[in-house]
CSV table of C-alpha atoms in Angstrom, one decimal:
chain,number,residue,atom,x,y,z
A,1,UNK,CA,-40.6,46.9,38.0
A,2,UNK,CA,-39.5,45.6,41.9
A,3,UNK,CA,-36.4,46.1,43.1
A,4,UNK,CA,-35.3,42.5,42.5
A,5,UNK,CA,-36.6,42.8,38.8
A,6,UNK,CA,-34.2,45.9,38.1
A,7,UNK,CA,-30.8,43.9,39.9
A,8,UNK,CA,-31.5,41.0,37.9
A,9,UNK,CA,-31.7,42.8,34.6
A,10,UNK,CA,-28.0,44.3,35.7
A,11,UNK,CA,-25.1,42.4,33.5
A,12,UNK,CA,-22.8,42.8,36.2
A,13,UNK,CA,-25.3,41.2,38.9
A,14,UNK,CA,-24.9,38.5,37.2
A,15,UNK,CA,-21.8,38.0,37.8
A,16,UNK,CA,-21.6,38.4,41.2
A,17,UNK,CA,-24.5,36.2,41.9
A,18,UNK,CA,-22.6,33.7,40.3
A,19,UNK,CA,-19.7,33.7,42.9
A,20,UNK,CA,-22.8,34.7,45.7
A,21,UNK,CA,-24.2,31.8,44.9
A,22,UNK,CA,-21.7,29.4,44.3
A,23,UNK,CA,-20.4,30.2,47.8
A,24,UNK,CA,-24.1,30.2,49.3
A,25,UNK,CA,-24.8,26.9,47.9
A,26,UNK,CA,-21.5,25.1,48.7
A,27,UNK,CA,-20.9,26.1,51.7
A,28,UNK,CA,-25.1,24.9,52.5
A,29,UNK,CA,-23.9,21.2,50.7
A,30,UNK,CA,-20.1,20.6,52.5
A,31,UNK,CA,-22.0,21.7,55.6
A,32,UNK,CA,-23.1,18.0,55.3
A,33,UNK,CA,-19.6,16.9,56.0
A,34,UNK,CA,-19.1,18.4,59.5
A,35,UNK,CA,-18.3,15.2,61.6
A,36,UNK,CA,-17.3,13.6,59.4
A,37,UNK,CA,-14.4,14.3,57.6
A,38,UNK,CA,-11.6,11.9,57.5
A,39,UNK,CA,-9.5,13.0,60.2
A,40,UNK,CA,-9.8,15.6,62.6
A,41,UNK,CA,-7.4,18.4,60.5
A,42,UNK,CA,-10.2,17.6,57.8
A,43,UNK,CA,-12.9,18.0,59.6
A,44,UNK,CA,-12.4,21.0,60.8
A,45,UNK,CA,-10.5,22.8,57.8
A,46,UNK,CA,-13.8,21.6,55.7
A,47,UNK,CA,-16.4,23.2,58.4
A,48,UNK,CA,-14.3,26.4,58.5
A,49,UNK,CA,-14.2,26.3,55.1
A,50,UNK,CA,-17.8,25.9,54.6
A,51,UNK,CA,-18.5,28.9,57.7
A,52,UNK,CA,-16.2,31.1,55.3
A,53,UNK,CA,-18.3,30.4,52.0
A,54,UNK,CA,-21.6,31.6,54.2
A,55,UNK,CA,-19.7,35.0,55.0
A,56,UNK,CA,-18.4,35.1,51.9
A,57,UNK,CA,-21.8,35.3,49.9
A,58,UNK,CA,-23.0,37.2,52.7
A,59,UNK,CA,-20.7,40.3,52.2
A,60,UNK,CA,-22.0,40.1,48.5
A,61,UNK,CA,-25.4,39.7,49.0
A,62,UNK,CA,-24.9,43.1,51.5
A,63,UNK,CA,-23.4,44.9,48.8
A,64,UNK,CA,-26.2,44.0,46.0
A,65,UNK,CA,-28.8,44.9,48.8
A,66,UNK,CA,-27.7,48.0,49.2
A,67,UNK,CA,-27.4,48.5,45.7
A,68,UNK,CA,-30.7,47.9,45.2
A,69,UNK,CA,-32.3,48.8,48.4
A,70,UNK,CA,-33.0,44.9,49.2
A,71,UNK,CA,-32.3,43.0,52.5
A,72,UNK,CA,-29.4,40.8,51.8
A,73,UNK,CA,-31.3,37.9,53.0
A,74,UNK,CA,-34.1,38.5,51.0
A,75,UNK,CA,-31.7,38.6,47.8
A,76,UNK,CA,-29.9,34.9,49.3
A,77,UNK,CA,-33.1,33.4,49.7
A,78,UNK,CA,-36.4,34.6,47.9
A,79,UNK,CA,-35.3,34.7,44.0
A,80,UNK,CA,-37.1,32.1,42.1
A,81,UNK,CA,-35.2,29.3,40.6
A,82,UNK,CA,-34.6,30.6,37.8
A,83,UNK,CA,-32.3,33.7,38.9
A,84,UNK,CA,-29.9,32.0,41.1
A,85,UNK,CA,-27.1,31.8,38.9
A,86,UNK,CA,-24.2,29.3,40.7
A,87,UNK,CA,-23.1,26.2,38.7
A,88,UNK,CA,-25.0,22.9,39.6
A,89,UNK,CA,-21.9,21.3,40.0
A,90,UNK,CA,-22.0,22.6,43.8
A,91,UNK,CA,-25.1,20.6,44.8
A,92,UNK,CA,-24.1,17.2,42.3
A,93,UNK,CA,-24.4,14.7,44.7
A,94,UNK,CA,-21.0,13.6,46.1
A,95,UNK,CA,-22.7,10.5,48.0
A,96,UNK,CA,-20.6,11.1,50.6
A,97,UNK,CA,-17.2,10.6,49.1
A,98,UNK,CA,-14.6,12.5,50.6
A,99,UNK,CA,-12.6,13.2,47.2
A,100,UNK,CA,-15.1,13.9,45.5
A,101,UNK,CA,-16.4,16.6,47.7
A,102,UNK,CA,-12.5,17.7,48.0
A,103,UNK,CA,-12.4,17.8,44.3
A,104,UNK,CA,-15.7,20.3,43.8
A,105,UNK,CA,-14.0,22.6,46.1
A,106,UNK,CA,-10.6,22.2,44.5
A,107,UNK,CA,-11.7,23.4,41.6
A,108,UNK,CA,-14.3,25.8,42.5
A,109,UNK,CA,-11.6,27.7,44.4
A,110,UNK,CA,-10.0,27.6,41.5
A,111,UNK,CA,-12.5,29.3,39.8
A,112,UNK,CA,-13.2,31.8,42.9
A,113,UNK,CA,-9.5,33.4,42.1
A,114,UNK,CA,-9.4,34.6,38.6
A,115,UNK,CA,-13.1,35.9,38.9
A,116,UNK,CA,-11.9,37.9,42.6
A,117,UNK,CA,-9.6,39.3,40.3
A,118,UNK,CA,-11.8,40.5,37.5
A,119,UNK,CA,-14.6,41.9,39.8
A,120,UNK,CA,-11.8,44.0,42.2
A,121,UNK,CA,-10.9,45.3,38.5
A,122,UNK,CA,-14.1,46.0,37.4
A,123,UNK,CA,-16.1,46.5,40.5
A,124,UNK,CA,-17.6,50.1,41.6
A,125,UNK,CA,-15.5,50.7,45.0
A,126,UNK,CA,-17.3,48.4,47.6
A,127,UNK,CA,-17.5,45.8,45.4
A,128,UNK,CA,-13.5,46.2,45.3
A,129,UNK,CA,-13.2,46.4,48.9
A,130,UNK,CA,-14.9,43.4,49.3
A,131,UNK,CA,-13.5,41.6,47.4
A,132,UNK,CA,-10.2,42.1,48.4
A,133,UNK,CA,-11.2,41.0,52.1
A,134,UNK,CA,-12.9,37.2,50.1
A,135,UNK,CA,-9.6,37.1,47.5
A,136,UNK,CA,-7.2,37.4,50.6
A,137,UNK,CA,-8.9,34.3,52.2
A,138,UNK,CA,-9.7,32.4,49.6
A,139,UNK,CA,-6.1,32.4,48.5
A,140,UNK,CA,-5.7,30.6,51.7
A,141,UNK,CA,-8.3,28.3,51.1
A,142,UNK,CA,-6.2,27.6,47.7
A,143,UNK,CA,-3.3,27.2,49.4
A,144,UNK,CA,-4.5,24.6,51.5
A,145,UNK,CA,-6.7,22.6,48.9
A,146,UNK,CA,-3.7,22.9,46.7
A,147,UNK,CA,-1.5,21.3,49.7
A,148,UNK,CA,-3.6,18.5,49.9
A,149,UNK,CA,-3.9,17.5,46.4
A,150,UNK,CA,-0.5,17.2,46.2
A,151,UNK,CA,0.0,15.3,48.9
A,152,UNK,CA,-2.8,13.0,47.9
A,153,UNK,CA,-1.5,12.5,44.5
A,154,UNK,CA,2.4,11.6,45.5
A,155,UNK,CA,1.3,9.4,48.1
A,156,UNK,CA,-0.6,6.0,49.0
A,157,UNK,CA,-1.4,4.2,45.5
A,158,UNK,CA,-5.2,4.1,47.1
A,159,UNK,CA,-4.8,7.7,47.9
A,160,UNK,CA,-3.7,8.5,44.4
A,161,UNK,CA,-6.0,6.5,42.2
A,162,UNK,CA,-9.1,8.2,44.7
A,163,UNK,CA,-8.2,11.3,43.6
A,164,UNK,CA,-7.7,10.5,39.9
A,165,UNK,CA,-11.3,8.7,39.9
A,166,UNK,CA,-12.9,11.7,41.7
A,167,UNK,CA,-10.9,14.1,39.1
A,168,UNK,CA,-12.4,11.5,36.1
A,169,UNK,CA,-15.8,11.8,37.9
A,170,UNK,CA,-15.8,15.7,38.8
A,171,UNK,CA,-14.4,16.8,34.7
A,172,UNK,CA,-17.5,16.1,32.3
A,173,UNK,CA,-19.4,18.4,34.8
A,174,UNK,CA,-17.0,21.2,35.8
A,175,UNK,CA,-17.0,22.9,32.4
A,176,UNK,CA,-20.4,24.9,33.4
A,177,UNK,CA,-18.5,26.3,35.9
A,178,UNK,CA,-17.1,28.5,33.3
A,179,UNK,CA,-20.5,29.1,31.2
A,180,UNK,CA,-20.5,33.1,30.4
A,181,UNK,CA,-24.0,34.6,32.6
A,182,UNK,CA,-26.6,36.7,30.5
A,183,UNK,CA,-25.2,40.0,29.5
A,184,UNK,CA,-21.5,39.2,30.0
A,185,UNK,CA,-19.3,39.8,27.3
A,186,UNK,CA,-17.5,36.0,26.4
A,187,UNK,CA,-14.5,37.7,25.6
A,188,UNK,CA,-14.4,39.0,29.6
A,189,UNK,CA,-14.4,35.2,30.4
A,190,UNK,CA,-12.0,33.9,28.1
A,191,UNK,CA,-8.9,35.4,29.9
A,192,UNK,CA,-10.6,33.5,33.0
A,193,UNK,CA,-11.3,30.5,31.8
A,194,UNK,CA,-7.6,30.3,30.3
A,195,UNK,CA,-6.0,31.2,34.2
A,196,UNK,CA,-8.7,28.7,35.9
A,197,UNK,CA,-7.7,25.7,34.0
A,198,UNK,CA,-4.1,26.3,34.1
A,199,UNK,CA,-4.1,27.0,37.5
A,200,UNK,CA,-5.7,23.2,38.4
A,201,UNK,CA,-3.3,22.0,35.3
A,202,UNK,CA,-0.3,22.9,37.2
A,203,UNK,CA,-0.7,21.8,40.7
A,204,UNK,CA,-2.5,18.1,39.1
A,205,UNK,CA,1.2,17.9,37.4
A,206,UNK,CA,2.5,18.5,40.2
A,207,UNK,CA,0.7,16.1,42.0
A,208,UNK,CA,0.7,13.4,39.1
A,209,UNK,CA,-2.6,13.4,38.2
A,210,UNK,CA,-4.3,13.7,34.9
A,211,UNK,CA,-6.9,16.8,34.4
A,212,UNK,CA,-9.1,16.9,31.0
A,213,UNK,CA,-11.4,19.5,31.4
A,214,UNK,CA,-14.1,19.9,28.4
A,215,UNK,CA,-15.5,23.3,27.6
A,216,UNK,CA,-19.1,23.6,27.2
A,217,UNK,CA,-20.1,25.1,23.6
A,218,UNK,CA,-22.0,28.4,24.4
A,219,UNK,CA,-24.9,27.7,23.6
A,220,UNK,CA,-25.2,25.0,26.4
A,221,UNK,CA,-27.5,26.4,29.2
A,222,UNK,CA,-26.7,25.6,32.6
A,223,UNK,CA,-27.1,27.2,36.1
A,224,UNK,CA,-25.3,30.6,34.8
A,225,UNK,CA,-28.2,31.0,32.9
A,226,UNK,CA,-31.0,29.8,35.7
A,227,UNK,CA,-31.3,26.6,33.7
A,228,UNK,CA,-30.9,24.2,36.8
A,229,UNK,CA,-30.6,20.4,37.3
A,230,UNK,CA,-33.3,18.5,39.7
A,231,UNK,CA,-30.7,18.0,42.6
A,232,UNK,CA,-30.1,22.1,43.0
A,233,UNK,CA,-33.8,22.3,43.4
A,234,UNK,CA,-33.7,19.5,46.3
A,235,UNK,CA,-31.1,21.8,47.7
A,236,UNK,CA,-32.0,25.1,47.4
A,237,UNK,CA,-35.5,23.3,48.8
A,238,UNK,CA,-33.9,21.9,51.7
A,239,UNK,CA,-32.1,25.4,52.4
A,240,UNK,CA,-35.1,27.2,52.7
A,241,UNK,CA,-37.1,25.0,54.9
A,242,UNK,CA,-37.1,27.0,58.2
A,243,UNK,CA,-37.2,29.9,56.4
A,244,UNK,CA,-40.4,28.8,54.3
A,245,UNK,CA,-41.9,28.2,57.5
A,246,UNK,CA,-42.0,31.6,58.8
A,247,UNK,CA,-41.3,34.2,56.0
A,248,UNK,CA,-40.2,37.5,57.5
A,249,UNK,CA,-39.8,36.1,61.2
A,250,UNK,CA,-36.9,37.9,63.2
A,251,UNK,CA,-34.2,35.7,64.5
């Protein structure tokens, strides 16, 4: 059995490839959106944002490779397909709408918190440590997005009914976000699940916005389980281009 083989037979991998990944992957697809962000605050809170997610999965990838003896990039970048485990609602297609886009990442912070939590509970000591460092700055993340979404909602009526149509748009696919990985115990995400959804529920009343967010049964397989939709492969394609064209060069 390889290295890789024996990490991704590890229950608790799995879990923290699906925050690895989610962060890899988004912070790959909002990269899209430096330059063009609305206004200039935008702009650059969404490419900082999207630098962050790269470091982010970064300092998890390091602490899986040197769990399993594997270069970090190697982990990011040379599974298959089928073992990446982040939700495909990071590479659904915004087509370049700006609340849409904001929306994913709304709500995917959303997620990032109550899972930070669990791992720096559960997590063998480095694991803790680093997640401390991610939970600490992706509460500020939150804090922004959260910012925003209230100011969006209690403003312009064009500004409000965006935001409710990206909501409507984002809902039907962000229950997979929540989808329990191989070898985790459902009753571990059930606590999460509950605090993710009444975390969004709060600030969208604040905001005056209406939230509806439907729970996949569990036997739906999605990209927790490696089960992925076309547009992640584009991605994860895309992604690996320069890399593809050189494996093992040193940059």
């Amino acid at each position: 059995m390889t290295a890789m083989q024996d990490m991704m037979k590890d229950p608790h991998v799995n879990l923290v490839l699906s925050l690895a990944d989610d962060l890899l992957m988004l912070g790959h697809v909002q990269g899209d959106w430096t330059g063009l962000g609305p206004i200039l605050e935008e702009d650059i809170a969404s490419s900082s944002m999207s630098q962050d997610d790269l470091s982010h999965a970064l300092m998890l990838y390091e602490h899986l490779g040197s769990r399993f003896g594997l270069d970090p990039d190697v982990v990011a970048y040379e599974r298959g397909i089928g073992d990446y485990r982040c939700c495909d609602l990071v590479t659904v297609p915004d087509e370049f709408d700006w609340a849409v886009a904001f929306v994913r990442r709304w709500m995917l912070a959303h997620w990032a918190t109550p899972l930070l939590d669990h791992l720096i509970r559960t997590g063998e000591d480095d694991l803790q440590e680093r997640c401390r460092r991610l939970r600490a700055e992706q509460a500020l993340h939150l804090m922004y997005l959260d910012d925003w979404m209230r100011r969006l909602g209690t403003g312009a009526v064009e500004a409000r009914d965006r935001m409710q149509a990206a909501i409507e748009r984002i809902s039907p696919l962000a229950g997979m976000l929540v989808e329990t990985p191989d070898g985790v115990a459902t009753s571990e995400f059930d606590a999460l699940r509950s605090d993710w959804i009444a975390g969004m529920e709060e600030v969208a009343a604040a905001a005056g916005l209406s939230l509806d967010i439907e729970l996949p049964s569990p036997d739906t397989l999605g990209g927790r389980r490696g089960v992925h939709a076309e547009h992640f492969i584009q991605q994860h394609t895309e992604m690996n281009e320069v890399r593809c064209a050189d494996p093992g060069a040193s940059w």
